[in-house]
Each structure stands twice: as C-alpha cells, then as structure tokens.
Coordinates of C-alpha atoms and ligand atoms in Angstrom, one line a residue:
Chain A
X100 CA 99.9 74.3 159.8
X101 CA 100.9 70.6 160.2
X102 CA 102.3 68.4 157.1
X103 CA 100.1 65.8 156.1
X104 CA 101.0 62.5 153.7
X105 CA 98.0 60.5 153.0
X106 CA 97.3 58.0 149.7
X107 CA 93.9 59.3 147.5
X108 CA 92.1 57.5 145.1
X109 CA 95.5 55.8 144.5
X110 CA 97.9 59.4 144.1
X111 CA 100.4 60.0 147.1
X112 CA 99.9 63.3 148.0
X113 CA 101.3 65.7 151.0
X114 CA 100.3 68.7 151.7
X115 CA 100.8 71.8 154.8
X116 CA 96.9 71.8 156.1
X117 CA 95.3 74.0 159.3
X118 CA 94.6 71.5 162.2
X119 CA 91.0 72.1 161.8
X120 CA 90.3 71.0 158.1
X121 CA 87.9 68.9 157.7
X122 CA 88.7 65.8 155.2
X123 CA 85.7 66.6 152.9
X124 CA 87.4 70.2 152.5
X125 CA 90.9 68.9 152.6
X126 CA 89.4 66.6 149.5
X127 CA 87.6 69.3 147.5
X128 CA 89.1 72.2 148.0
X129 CA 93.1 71.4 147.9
X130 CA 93.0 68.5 146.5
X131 CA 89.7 69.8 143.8
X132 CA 88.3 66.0 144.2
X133 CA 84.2 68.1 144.3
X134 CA 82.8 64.6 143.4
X135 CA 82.1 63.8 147.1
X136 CA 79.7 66.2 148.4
X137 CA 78.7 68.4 151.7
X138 CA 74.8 67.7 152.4
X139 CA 74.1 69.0 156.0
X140 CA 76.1 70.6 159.0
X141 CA 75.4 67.8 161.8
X142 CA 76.9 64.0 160.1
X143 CA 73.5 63.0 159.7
X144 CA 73.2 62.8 156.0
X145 CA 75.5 60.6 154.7
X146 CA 76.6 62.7 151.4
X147 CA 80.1 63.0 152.0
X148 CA 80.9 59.7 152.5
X149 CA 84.4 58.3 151.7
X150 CA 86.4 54.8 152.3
X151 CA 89.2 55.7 155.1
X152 CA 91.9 53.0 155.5
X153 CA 88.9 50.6 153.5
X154 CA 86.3 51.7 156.3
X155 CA 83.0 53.9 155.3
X156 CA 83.4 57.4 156.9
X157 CA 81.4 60.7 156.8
X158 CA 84.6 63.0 155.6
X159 CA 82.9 66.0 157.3
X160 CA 83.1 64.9 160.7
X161 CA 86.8 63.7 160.4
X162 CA 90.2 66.2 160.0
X163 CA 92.7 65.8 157.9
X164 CA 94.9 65.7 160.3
X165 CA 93.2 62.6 161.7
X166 CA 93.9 61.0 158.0
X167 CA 97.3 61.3 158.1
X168 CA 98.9 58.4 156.8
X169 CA 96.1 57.0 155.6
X170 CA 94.8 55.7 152.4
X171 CA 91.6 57.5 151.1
X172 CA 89.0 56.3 147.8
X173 CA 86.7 58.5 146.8
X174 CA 83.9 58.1 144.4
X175 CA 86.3 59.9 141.8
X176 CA 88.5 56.8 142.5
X177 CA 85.8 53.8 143.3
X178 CA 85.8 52.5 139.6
X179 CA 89.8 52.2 139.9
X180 CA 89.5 49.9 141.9
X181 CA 88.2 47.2 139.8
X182 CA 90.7 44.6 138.7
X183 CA 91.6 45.0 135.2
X184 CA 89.2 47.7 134.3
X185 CA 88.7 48.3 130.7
X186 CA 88.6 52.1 129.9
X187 CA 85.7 54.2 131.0
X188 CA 84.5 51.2 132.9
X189 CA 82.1 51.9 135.7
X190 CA 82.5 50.1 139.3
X191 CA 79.5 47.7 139.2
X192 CA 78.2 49.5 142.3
X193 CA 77.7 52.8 140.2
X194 CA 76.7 50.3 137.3
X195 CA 73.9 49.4 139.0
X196 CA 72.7 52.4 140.4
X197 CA 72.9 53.4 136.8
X198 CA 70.6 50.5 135.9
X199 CA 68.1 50.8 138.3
X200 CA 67.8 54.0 138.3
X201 CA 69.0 54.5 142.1
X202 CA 68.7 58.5 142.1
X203 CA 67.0 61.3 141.1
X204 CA 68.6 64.6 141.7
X205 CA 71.6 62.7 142.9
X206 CA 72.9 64.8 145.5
X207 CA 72.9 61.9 147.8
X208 CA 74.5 59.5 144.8
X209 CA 78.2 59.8 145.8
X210 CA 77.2 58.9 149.6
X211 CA 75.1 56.3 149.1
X212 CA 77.3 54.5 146.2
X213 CA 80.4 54.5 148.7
X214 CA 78.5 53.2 152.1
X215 CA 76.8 50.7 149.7
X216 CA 80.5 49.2 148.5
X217 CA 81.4 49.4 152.1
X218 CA 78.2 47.3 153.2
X219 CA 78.5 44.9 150.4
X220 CA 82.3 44.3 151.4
X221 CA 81.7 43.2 155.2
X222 CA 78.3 41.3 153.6
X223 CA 78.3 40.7 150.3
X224 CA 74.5 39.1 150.0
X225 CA 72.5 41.2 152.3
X226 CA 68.9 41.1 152.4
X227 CA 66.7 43.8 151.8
X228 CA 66.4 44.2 155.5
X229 CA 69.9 43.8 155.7
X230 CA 70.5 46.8 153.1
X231 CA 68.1 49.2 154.4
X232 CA 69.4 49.2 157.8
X233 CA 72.9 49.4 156.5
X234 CA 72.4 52.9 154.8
X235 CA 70.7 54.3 157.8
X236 CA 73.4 56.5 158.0
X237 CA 72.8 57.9 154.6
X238 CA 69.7 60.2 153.7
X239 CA 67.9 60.6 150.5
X240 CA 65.2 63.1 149.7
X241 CA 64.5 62.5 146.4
X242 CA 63.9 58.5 145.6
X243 CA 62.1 56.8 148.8
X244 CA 64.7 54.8 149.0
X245 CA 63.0 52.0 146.7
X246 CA 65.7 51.9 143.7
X247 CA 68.9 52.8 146.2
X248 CA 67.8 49.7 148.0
X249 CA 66.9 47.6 144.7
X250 CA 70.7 49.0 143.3
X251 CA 72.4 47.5 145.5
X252 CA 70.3 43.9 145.8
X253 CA 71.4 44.1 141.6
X254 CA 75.4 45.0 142.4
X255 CA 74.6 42.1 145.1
X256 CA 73.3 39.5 142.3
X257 CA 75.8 40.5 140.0
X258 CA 78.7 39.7 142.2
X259 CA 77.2 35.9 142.7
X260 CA 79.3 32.9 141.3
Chain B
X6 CA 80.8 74.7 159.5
X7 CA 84.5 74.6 160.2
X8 CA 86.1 74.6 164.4
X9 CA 87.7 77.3 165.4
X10 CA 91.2 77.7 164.6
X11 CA 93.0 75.3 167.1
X12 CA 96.8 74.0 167.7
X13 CA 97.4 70.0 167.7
X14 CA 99.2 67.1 169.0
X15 CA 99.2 63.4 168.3
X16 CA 101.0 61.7 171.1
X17 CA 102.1 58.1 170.3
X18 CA 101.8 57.4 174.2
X19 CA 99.4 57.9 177.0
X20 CA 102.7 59.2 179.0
X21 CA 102.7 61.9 176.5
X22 CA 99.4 62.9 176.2
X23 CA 99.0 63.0 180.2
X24 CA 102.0 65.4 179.7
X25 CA 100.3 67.6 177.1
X26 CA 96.8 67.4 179.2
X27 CA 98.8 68.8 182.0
X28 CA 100.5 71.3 180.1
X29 CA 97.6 72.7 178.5
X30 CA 94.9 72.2 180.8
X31 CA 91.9 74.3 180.5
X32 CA 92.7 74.9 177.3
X33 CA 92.5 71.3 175.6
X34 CA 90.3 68.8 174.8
X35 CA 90.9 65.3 173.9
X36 CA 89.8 64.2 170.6
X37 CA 89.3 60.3 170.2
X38 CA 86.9 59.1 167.0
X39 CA 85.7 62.7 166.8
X40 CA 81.9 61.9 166.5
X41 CA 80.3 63.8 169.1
X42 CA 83.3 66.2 169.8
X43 CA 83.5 67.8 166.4
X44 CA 79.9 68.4 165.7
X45 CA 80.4 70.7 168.5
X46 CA 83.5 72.1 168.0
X47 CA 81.9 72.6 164.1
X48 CA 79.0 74.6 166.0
X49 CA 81.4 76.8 167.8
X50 CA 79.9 75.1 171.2
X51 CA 83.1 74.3 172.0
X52 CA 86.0 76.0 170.6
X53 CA 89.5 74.4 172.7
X54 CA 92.7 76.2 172.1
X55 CA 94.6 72.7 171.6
X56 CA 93.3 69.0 170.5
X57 CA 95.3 66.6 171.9
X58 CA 94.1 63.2 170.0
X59 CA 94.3 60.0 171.0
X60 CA 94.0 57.7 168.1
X61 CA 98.1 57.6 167.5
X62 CA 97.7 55.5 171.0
X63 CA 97.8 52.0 169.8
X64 CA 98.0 50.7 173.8
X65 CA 94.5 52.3 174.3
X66 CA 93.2 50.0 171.7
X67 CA 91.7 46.2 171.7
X68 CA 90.0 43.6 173.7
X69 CA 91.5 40.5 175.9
X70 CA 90.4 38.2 178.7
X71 CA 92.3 38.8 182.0
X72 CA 90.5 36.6 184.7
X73 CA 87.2 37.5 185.0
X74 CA 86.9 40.0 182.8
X75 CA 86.8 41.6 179.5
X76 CA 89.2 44.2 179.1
X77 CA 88.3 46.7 176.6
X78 CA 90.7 49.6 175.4
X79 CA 89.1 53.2 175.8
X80 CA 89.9 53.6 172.0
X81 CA 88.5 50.7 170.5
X82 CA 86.5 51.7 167.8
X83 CA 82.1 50.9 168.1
X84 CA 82.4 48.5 165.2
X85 CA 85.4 46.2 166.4
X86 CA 83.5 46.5 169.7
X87 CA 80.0 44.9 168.3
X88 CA 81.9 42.6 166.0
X89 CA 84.3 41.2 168.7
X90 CA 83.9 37.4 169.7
X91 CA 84.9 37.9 173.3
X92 CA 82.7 40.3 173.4
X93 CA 79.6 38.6 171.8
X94 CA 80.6 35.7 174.4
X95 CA 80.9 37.2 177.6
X96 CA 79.1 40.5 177.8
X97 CA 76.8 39.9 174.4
X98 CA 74.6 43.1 175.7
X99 CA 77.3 45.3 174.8
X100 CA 77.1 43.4 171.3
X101 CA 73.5 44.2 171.2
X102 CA 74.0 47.8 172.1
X103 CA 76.7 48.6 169.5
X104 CA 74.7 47.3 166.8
X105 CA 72.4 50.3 167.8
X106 CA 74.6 53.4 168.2
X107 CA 73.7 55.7 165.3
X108 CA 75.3 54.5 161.7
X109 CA 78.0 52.4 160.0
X110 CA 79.9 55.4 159.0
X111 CA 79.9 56.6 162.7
X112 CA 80.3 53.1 164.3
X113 CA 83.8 52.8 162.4
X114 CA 85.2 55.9 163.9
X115 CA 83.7 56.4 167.0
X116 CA 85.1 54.6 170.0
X117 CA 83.3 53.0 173.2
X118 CA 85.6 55.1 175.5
X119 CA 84.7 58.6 173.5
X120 CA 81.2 57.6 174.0
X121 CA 81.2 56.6 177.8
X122 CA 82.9 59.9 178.5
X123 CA 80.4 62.3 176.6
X124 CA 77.9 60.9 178.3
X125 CA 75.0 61.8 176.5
X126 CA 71.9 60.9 178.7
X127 CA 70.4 59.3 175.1
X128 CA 73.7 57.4 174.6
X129 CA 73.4 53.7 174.0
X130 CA 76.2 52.5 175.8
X131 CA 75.8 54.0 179.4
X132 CA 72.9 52.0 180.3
X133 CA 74.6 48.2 179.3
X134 CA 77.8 49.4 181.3
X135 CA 75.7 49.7 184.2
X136 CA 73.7 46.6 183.6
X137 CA 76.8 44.8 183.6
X138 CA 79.1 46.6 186.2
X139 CA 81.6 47.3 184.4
X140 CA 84.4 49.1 185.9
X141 CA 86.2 52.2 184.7
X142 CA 89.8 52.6 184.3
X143 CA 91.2 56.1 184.6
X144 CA 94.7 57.6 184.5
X145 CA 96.4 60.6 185.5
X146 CA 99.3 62.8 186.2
X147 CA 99.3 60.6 189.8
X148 CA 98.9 57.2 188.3
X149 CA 95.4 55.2 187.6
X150 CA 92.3 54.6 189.4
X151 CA 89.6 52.3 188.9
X152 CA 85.7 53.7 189.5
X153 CA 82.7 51.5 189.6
X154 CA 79.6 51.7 187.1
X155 CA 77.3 53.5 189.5
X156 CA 80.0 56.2 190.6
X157 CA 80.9 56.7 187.0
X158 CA 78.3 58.9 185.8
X159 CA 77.1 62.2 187.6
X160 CA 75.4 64.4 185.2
X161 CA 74.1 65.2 182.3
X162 CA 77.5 65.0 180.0
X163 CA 79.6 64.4 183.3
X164 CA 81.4 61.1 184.3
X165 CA 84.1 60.8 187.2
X166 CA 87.1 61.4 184.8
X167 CA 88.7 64.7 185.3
X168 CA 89.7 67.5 183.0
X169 CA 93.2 66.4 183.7
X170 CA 92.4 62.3 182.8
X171 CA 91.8 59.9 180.4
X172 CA 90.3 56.8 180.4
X173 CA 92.0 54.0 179.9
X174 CA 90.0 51.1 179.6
X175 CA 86.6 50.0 180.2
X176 CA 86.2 46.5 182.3
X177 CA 83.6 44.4 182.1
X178 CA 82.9 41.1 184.7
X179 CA 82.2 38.4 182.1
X180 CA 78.3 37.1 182.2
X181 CA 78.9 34.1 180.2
X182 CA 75.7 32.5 178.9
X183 CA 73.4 35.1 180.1
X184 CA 70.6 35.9 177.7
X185 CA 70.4 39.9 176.5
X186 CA 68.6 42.2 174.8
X187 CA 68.6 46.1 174.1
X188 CA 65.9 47.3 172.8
X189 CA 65.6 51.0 171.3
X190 CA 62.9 53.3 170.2
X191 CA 63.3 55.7 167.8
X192 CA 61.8 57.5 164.9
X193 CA 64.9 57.7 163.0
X194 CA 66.9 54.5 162.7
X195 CA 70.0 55.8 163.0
X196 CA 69.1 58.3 165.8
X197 CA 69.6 58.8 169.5
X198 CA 67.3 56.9 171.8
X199 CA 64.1 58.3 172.9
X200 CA 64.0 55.7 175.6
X201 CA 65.8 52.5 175.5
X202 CA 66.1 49.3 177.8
X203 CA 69.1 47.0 178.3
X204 CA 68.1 43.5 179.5
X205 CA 70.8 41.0 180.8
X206 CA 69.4 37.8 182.6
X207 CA 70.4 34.4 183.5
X208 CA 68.4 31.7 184.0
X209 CA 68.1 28.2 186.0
X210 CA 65.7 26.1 184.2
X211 CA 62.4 28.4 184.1
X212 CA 63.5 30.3 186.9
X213 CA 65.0 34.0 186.6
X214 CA 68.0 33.4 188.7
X215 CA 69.1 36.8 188.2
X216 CA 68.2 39.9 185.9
X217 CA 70.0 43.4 185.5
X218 CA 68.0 46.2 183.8
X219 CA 70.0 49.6 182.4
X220 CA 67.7 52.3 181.0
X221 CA 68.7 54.7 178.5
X222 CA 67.1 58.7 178.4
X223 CA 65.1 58.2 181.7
X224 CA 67.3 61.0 183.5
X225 CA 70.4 63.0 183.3
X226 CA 72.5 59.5 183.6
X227 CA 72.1 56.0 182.3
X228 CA 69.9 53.8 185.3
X229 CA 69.3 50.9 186.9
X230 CA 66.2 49.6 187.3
X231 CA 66.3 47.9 190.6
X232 CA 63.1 47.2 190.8
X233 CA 62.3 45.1 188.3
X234 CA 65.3 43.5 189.2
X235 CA 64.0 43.1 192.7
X236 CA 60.9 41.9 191.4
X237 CA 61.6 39.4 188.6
X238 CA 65.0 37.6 190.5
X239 CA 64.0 34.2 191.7
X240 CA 60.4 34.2 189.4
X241 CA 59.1 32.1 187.1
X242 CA 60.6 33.3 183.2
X243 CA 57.3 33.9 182.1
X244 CA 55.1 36.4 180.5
X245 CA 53.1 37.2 183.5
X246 CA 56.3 37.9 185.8
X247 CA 57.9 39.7 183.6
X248 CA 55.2 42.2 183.1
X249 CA 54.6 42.9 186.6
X250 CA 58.1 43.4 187.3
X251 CA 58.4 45.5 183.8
X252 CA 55.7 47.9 185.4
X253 CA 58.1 48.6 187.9
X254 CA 60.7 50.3 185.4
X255 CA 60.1 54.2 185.7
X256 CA 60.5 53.6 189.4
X257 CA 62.4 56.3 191.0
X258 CA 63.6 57.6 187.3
X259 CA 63.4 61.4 186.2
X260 CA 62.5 61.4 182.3
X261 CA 63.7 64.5 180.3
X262 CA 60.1 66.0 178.4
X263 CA 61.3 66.9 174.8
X264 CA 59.9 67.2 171.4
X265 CA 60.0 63.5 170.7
X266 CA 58.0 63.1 173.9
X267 CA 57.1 64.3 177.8
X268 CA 58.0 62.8 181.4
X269 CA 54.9 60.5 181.2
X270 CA 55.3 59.3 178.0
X271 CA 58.5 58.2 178.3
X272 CA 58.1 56.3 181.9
X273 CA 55.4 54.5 179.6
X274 CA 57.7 53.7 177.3
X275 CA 59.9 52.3 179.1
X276 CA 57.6 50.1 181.1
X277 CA 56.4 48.7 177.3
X278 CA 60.8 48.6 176.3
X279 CA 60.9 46.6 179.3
X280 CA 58.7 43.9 178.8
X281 CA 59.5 43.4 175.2
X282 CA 63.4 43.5 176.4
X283 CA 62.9 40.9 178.9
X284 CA 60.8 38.7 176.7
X285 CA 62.9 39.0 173.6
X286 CA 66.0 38.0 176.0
X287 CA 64.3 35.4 178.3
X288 CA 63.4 33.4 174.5
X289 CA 66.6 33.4 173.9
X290 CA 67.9 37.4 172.9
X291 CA 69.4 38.2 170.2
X292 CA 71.3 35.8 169.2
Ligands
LIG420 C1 74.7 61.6 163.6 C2 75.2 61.0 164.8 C3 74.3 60.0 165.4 C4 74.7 59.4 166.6 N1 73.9 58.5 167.2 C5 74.3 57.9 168.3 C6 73.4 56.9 168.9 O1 72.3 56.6 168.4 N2 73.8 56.3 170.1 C7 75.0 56.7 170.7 O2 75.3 56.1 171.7 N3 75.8 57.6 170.1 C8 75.5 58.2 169.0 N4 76.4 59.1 168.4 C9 77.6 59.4 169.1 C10 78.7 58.4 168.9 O3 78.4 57.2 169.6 C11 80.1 58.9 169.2 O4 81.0 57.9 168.8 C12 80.4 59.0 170.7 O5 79.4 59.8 171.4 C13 81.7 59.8 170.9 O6 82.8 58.9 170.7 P1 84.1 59.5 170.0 O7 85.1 58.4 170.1 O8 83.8 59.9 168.6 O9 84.5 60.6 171.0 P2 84.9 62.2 170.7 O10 83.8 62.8 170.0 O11 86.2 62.3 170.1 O12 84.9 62.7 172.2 C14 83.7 62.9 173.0 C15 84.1 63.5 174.3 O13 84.7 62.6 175.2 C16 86.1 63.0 175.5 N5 86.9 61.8 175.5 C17 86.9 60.9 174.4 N6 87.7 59.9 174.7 C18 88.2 60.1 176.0 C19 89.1 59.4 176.9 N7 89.6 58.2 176.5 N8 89.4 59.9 178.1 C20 88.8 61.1 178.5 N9 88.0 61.8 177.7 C21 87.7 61.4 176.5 C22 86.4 64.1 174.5 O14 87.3 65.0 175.1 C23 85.0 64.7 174.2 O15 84.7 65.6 175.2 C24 76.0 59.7 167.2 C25 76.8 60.7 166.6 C26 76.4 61.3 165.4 C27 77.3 62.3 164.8
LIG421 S1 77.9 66.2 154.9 FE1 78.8 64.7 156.1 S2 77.1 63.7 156.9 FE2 76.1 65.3 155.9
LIG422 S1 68.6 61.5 144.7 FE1 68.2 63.5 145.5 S2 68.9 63.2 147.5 FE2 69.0 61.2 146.8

C-alpha cells in the first residue's frame, strides 16, 4: 500500500491505495465518484476522461499513485468550477450539450464534456475542424458526432464577449 | 483490466532511480507517462515485479538551446513538446509529428523519451528523429553515453538503451528555416500510422539544397530514405523532381503486411506519403 494525498473535485482527500490502482478505480470505487465512466480496456475510447493538474487525461490508463499530489475535477465537480454559481447551476459546457442535444445513450457524455472543457480552455473559438479533431481521442457510438461537435461550437458562442 | 500486483518507487533523482534499476534489475520496469506501458501491464503482457517511475524527476524534463542544438528532456511530456517555440523554430518536424501522435488526452501524459524507447515500428516520432539526426543521451550505473539516430533503433520494440539505462535526453542539431512536413495515413484519426512520411528540406532559391526523408511502419525500425534523398538534393523544387525521387521511397524498406494492409500496399503508400510530404513542405509545410 502506499499513502496517497491528492485534491478532487475541490475535497482534500488521502487515502492507503495498491500501487497498481488505476485513477478511474481509485475515483469510483474509494472515493464512489461513478460519474466518470470505464468504456473500453485499451485508452481508446475516451469515456473516463478527467482534468489532472487542469490537463485532459484518460483516468484508466493513469495510477493513482501517479496522481499523487495532484489536483483532480471530475464531471461530478466541473459545474463547481464556475465562478459564483447559483445553485443547481450547470457548467455551460454540460449546458450546452443539454441544449443541443449532444448525446443519446450518454455513456460517452462524461468523456466528451470534460475533453471538450479542456479543448475550449487551450482554444477557446475552435472551428469545427478544429473541434472534431480535438475529441479524436474520444469515441461515440450513439450520436455521429453531429450534436457533440455542434455542443461545443454553442458553449464556444456563448463564451464570446 | 487491472496490472498485476507490483511494488513502487518514485525517485526524485536520476541518481536514485539508476540505484533502484540496479537494485532490482530484471525485475523492474521504468514507468514514465504510462501510455504504452500500462496498456500492457493492464493486459498482463507484461507483469514487472517493481515500477520505478520517472515523472518525480523534474531534471529529466524541458527544452533549451545549448549551441547547436535543441536539448530536449527524456520526460517532457508530447504536448509541451509540439507546443514548444524552440522547438517549432529549429526542428519544426518534430512539431509536425507531435501534433500527430494518437490524442490530446494521451499527448498530455505521454512523454517523447517514453515514446522513443518503446519503439513501436508505427510510432510517430522515430522516423523525424532520424530525419533530423538527433542524438540520444543515455545514462547508467557507469556514467552517460551519447548514441547516434541510426545506431539507436535495432528492432522491433528495441533501441540501444539497456535494461540497466535510462534515457536522458534527446538532442536534436537545429535545422533552422528548413521547410517540413509529416504526413500520416490512417483510418482512425487518432490511431497508429499505417504508413507515414517525415519530410525535412532546405532550399536555395528553387533548388533543393538538401532533403532528409524518415519513414514510419516500412519495417521493424523507423527509416531513412536515402534515396530520395540521393535523388531530389541539388534538383529543381518542383513537382516533376519530387515525384521521381518520391518513387524511390520503398527502396531497400521491409513493410510489415497486416490487416490495415500488405507489403505492397504499403511500399505504394509510401511512394504517394512521399510526394505529398515533399510538396506540402517544399510550398512552404506546415506552417
Ligand atoms: C490509444 C493510444 C493511441 C496511441 N497512438 C499513438 C500514435 O498515433 N503515435 C505514437 O507515436 N504513439 C501513440 N501512442 C503511444 C504514445 O505515444 C505513448 O506516449 C508512448 O508510446 C509511450 O510514452 P510514455 O511516456 O507513456 O512511456 P511509458 O508507457 O511509460 O513507457 C514505454 C516504455 O519505454 C520505457 N521507458 C520510458 N521512458 C524511458 C526512459 N527515459 N529511459 C528508458 N526507458 C524508458 C518504459 O520502461 C516502457 O518500456 C498511443 C497510445 C495509446 C494508448
Ligand atoms: S475507459 Fe479510459 S479510454 Fe476507454
Ligand atoms: S451517446 Fe452513446 S456513446 Fe455517445
């Protein structure tokens, strides 16, 4: 067991973990944060995507141990990092995938709402070129893509001056 | 899937992680972003008794000037990589190839060094290193040692450092003003290569004064392609050159045949890659 102190979704927790958790188990199983998902066995899909240190990362190919010291947001704690959020109060990233209707079965929601915060952070007016290349790392087998991609352009106009 | 059960360290120095590589030997592996090794260890391919990681080693990190060249720390994650200026100045290829190697998520964790040492024949970054000579820094228990690009790799997931070294830093001669290009096919954006092509050239008016050509997935190591390096250097920078030296690019190359494709179609492929490498780069990459 090694001690681990990390910071997530804005709680300082420490905990004893086996060298070979992964994060995404570290997060859902010891820390019961289930909102961010497991979707393949090979860090192709995207699904358990979490913010490390402000930096997109697939949770399942990372270990805990790796985190250490580190500050974590998961979708459970995206829309608490809004500035003065009003109660109940979405993150306008999961606003508009709410609006445009940017899943289905939404499996691939958590994933995709967390590498699209990430993408509009480093550019915050992407085109759609721009957006669609920007999630390849993230798979979706429901939607085609077509309302993920027009979710993000709406978070992206919404941002604007 | 979870790794075997394992024991771990997290040195703070590379003193101390030579120390626990010696130590443990056979029985470690060294664990830098993680991208490639723990898919493996996660498949039970690999299952090491102890992971000795490196990213607590802050000296393996960054980028400076020294001279010549471009001295890049073995640890430096993909995305500082393709986002440096240095970089993008003086060895833009390796710019251009980043911007290629599989996703964001994976570009913020994996690390140039991690990827040079897997050495996945499909790897992006093999072929540029060679393109541009870059030279390998390597330390063990006995000190350092510095290996050239074409003594680096030797097989198919083999480079010259040992199971007792690390690598330290990867150092590249700067090419300032050269015009580059890699181009990649895939089917899957943010897949491996099928067959890719990494173009570096520098011209003198409409002359190609010189051209390097690395090629990615056209046998068990990254390549050079001589000749069409032979054949385009001193030529007129135009379309008709460049395809007659392009059709020169599966020269003396052994192809892997896989599902995404056979021998022949790939030493197609990368005749086609070529051209449209040397082309896009010639007027004016990708700047
Ligand atoms: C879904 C997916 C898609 C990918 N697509 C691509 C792609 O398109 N193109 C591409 O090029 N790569 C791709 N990769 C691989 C990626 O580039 C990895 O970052 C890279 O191969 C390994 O780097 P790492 O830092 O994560 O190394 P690790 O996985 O930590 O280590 C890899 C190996 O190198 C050894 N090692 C690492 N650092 C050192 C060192 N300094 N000294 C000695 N030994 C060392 C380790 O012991 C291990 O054997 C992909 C990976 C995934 C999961
Ligand atoms: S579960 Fe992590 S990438 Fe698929
Ligand atoms: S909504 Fe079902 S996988 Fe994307």
């Amino acid at each position: 067991m090694t001690r681990i102190k990390l910071t997530v979704d804005g709680m300082a927790v420490s905990d004893d973990v086996e060298p070979r958790t992964l994060l995404v188990h570290y997060l859902r199983e010891q820390l019961g944060k289930t909102g961010t998902v497991v979707g393949c066995d090979t860090s192709n899909c995207g699904a358990c995507t979490v913010h490390l240190d402000g930096q997109s990362v697939k949770s399942c190919n990372v270990l805990a141990v790796q985190a250490d010291g580190g500050e974590i947001t998961t979708i459970e704690g995206l829309a608490d990092t809004v500035p003065d959020r009003a109660d109940g109060q979405l993150h306008p990233v999961q606003e508009a995938f709410r609006e445009c209707h940017g899943l289905q079965c939404g499996y691939c929601t958590p994933g995709m709402i967390m590498a699209s915060v990430d993408l509009l952070n480093r550019n915050p007016h992407p085109t759609e070129q721009e957006i669609r290349e920007g999630l390849e790392g993230n798979l979706c087998r429901c939607t085609g893509y077509h309302n993920i991609v027009r979710a993000v352009q709406y978070a992206a106009e919404g941002e604007q001056p | 899937m979870i790794p075997a059960a394992f024991d771990y360290v997290a040195p703070t120095t590379l003193e101390e992680a030579l120390a626990a590589l010696g130590e443990h030997g056979d029985d470690a592996k060294l664990l830098a972003g993680g991208q490639s090794l723990l898919p493996v260890m996660r498949m039970r391919l690999n299952a090491p008794e102890w992971v000795i990681d490196l990213g607590r080693i802050e000296s393996l990190r960054g980028i400076r000037e020294e001279g010549d060249e471009l001295v890049i720390g073995a640890m430096t994650p993909h995305a500082v990589v393709g986002e440096d200026p240095l970089v993008a100045q003086h060895a833009r290829l390796l710019t251009d190839a980043e911007a290629e190697v599989a996703d964001a998520q994976i570009r913020h964790r994996g690390t140039i060094g991690g990827a040079l040492v897997h050495a996945d024949p499909a790897g992006d970054l093999g072929a540029p290193a060679r393109a541009l000579d870059a030279r390998f820094v390597i330390a063990g228990a006995g000190g350092t040692r510095t290996v050239a690009a074409d003594e680096f790799f030797l097989d198919l997931f083999e480079t010259a450092v040992g199971e007792d070294e690390i690598l330290t830093e990867i150092r590249v001669p700067k090419r300032t003003g050269w015009r580059t290009h890699y181009e990649k096919f895939v089917r899957v954006k943010h897949q491996w290569s099928i067959v890719a092509v990494a173009v570096a050239v520098r011209l003198e008016g409409d002359t190609v004064a010189e051209a390097r050509v690395g090629l990615t997935n056209m046998g068990n190591t990254p390549l050079r392609a001589r000749g069409v390096e032979e054949a385009l250097t001193g030529r007129p920078a135009t379309e008709e050159s460049v395809a007659a030296a392009a059709a020169r690019a599966s020269e003396g190359t052994a192809p892997p045949s896989d599902l995404n494709g056979d021998a022949a179609y790939r030493s197609h492929l990368a005749q086609v890659l070529t051209r449209r490498a040397l082309m896009t780069a010639i007027s004016g990459g990708t700047a």
